[in-house]
Amino acid sequence: MKAINIHFFSPTENQQPKAKAEKAAKPAKLLLTGHISTTGKLVLPAKTVAHLGVDLNKTSFKVGMDEGKRKAKSLYLVPSSSNAETFVFEQAAKSYTLALPFILTESGVDFVKTKYDFTIRLFEYEGTTAFALQLAPEAAEAKVPYTGKPRGRKPKQDQGAE
């Protein structure tokens, strides 16, 4: 007689399958942003400040940019414990501001004519968490040409020699 291969069931196979443990949802990668006001202040909204993990009321920062560059494409904010040559954020109604009008002007950022936005990237600098602000001019919306009824006087028709 031929040998039969038999699969035997266990009591655990006769139970309803357990629901799989739900994986903890990863926090959405939050884009930290801010803008430069027309008076030359870096403005960080309250939502952004909440996710930075730094108390801006108690922390002073050194402000810098890439060495050897004429025009700033990035600004760097490094927390500093000494009060010499540091800047302090001021609390506004729903944001924090850092006034840098002369530094921005010298760095080639024309904040009066163009609105600048920036994204904040965290990086490690000499054992502390610092911020890199990537500046980007806001694209002006293209003006849609007026397609309605022409207004005003009608243009004079050129009277040809009759």
XYZ file of C-alpha atoms in Angstrom:
162
model
C 0.000 0.000 0.000
C 1.143 3.492 -0.847
C 2.152 5.839 2.027
C -0.278 8.704 2.470
C 0.944 12.132 3.504
C -1.553 13.593 5.932
C -1.638 17.139 7.241
C -2.992 17.307 10.771
C -4.719 20.438 12.047
C -3.989 21.987 15.402
C -6.615 23.543 17.683
C -5.205 27.015 16.961
C -6.041 26.638 13.291
C -9.685 26.140 14.226
C -9.969 29.615 15.791
C -10.958 32.804 14.100
C -7.856 34.659 12.881
C -6.878 37.517 15.145
C -7.029 41.029 13.767
C -3.599 42.210 12.777
C -2.160 44.822 15.079
C -2.507 48.149 13.384
C 0.745 49.843 12.710
C 1.231 53.203 14.310
C 0.670 55.816 11.664
C 3.811 57.699 10.822
C 3.490 61.405 11.417
C 3.080 63.228 8.156
C 6.247 64.956 7.117
C 5.358 68.505 8.011
C 6.667 71.279 5.811
C 7.895 74.071 8.062
C 7.516 77.413 6.339
C 7.601 81.148 6.946
C 7.990 84.378 5.002
C 9.823 87.692 4.942
C 7.626 90.734 5.554
C 7.884 93.951 3.544
C 9.663 95.550 6.523
C 12.457 92.960 6.485
C 11.345 90.676 9.297
C 11.542 86.890 9.238
C 8.050 85.728 10.206
C 7.503 82.271 11.671
C 3.809 81.358 12.094
C 2.667 79.803 15.371
C 2.084 76.404 13.671
C 5.685 76.315 12.500
C 7.064 77.354 15.888
C 5.061 74.595 17.593
C 6.850 71.948 15.495
C 10.374 73.394 15.804
C 10.890 72.140 19.335
C 12.640 75.336 20.476
C 11.329 77.997 22.865
C 11.917 81.145 20.820
C 11.186 83.400 23.808
C 14.261 82.129 25.672
C 16.649 81.285 22.836
C 18.957 83.669 21.027
C 20.350 82.887 17.591
C 23.384 83.600 15.489
C 22.326 84.470 11.929
C 24.527 83.577 8.979
C 24.649 82.767 5.290
C 26.944 80.835 2.972
C 30.441 82.290 3.038
C 31.720 83.777 -0.207
C 28.256 84.322 -1.680
C 26.955 87.755 -2.658
C 23.282 86.887 -2.791
C 21.642 84.905 -0.010
C 19.781 81.786 -1.083
C 19.789 80.368 2.440
C 19.961 81.856 5.906
C 21.167 79.865 8.889
C 19.908 80.296 12.462
C 22.113 78.643 15.066
C 21.021 78.707 18.733
C 23.641 80.322 20.946
C 24.020 80.503 24.706
C 26.136 83.660 24.705
C 24.363 86.981 24.202
C 27.181 88.545 22.158
C 26.308 89.029 18.481
C 23.014 87.167 18.704
C 19.468 87.955 17.655
C 16.260 87.348 19.606
C 12.833 86.564 18.184
C 9.981 88.848 19.225
C 6.501 87.476 19.774
C 3.790 89.002 17.603
C 0.070 88.248 17.673
C 0.112 84.829 15.961
C 3.764 84.518 15.030
C 7.377 85.211 15.942
C 9.455 87.802 14.088
C 13.149 88.518 13.731
C 14.022 91.938 12.292
C 16.880 91.702 9.758
C 16.213 94.517 7.223
C 19.815 95.675 6.732
C 21.305 92.190 6.613
C 18.726 91.076 4.038
C 19.276 94.193 1.905
C 23.068 93.711 1.975
C 22.569 90.044 1.048
C 20.634 90.904 -2.106
C 17.141 90.038 -0.852
C 14.752 92.711 -2.151
C 11.900 92.094 0.267
C 10.155 95.405 -0.525
C 9.352 94.567 -4.165
C 9.207 90.769 -3.981
C 7.578 88.567 -1.369
C 9.912 85.842 -0.167
C 8.830 82.567 1.410
C 11.195 80.123 3.035
C 11.179 76.505 4.081
C 12.933 75.473 7.275
C 15.225 72.476 7.338
C 16.724 71.236 10.610
C 20.395 70.270 10.656
C 23.105 69.524 13.198
C 25.726 72.262 13.761
C 28.429 71.870 16.428
C 26.252 69.625 18.578
C 23.082 71.760 18.421
C 20.054 71.630 16.189
C 20.149 74.607 13.837
C 17.763 75.865 11.157
C 18.442 76.417 7.462
C 15.964 78.797 5.839
C 15.794 78.131 2.090
C 14.640 81.413 0.498
C 12.395 81.389 -2.556
C 10.720 84.397 -4.165
C 6.977 83.935 -4.406
C 5.854 83.635 -8.002
C 3.624 86.520 -8.961
C 0.331 85.454 -10.456
C 0.029 86.293 -14.134
C -2.529 89.001 -14.705
C -5.427 87.750 -16.760
C -6.194 90.116 -19.648
C -9.544 91.888 -19.495
C -11.948 90.275 -21.948
C -15.082 92.260 -21.176
C -16.683 95.144 -23.013
C -14.197 97.876 -23.959
C -14.680 101.032 -21.903
C -14.129 104.681 -22.718
C -14.230 106.567 -25.992
C -14.012 104.721 -29.225
C -10.742 105.183 -31.055
C -10.932 107.627 -33.962
C -11.129 105.977 -37.318
C -8.459 107.068 -39.763
C -10.304 109.117 -42.384
C -8.686 108.273 -45.684
C -8.393 110.868 -48.548
C -11.808 111.056 -50.118
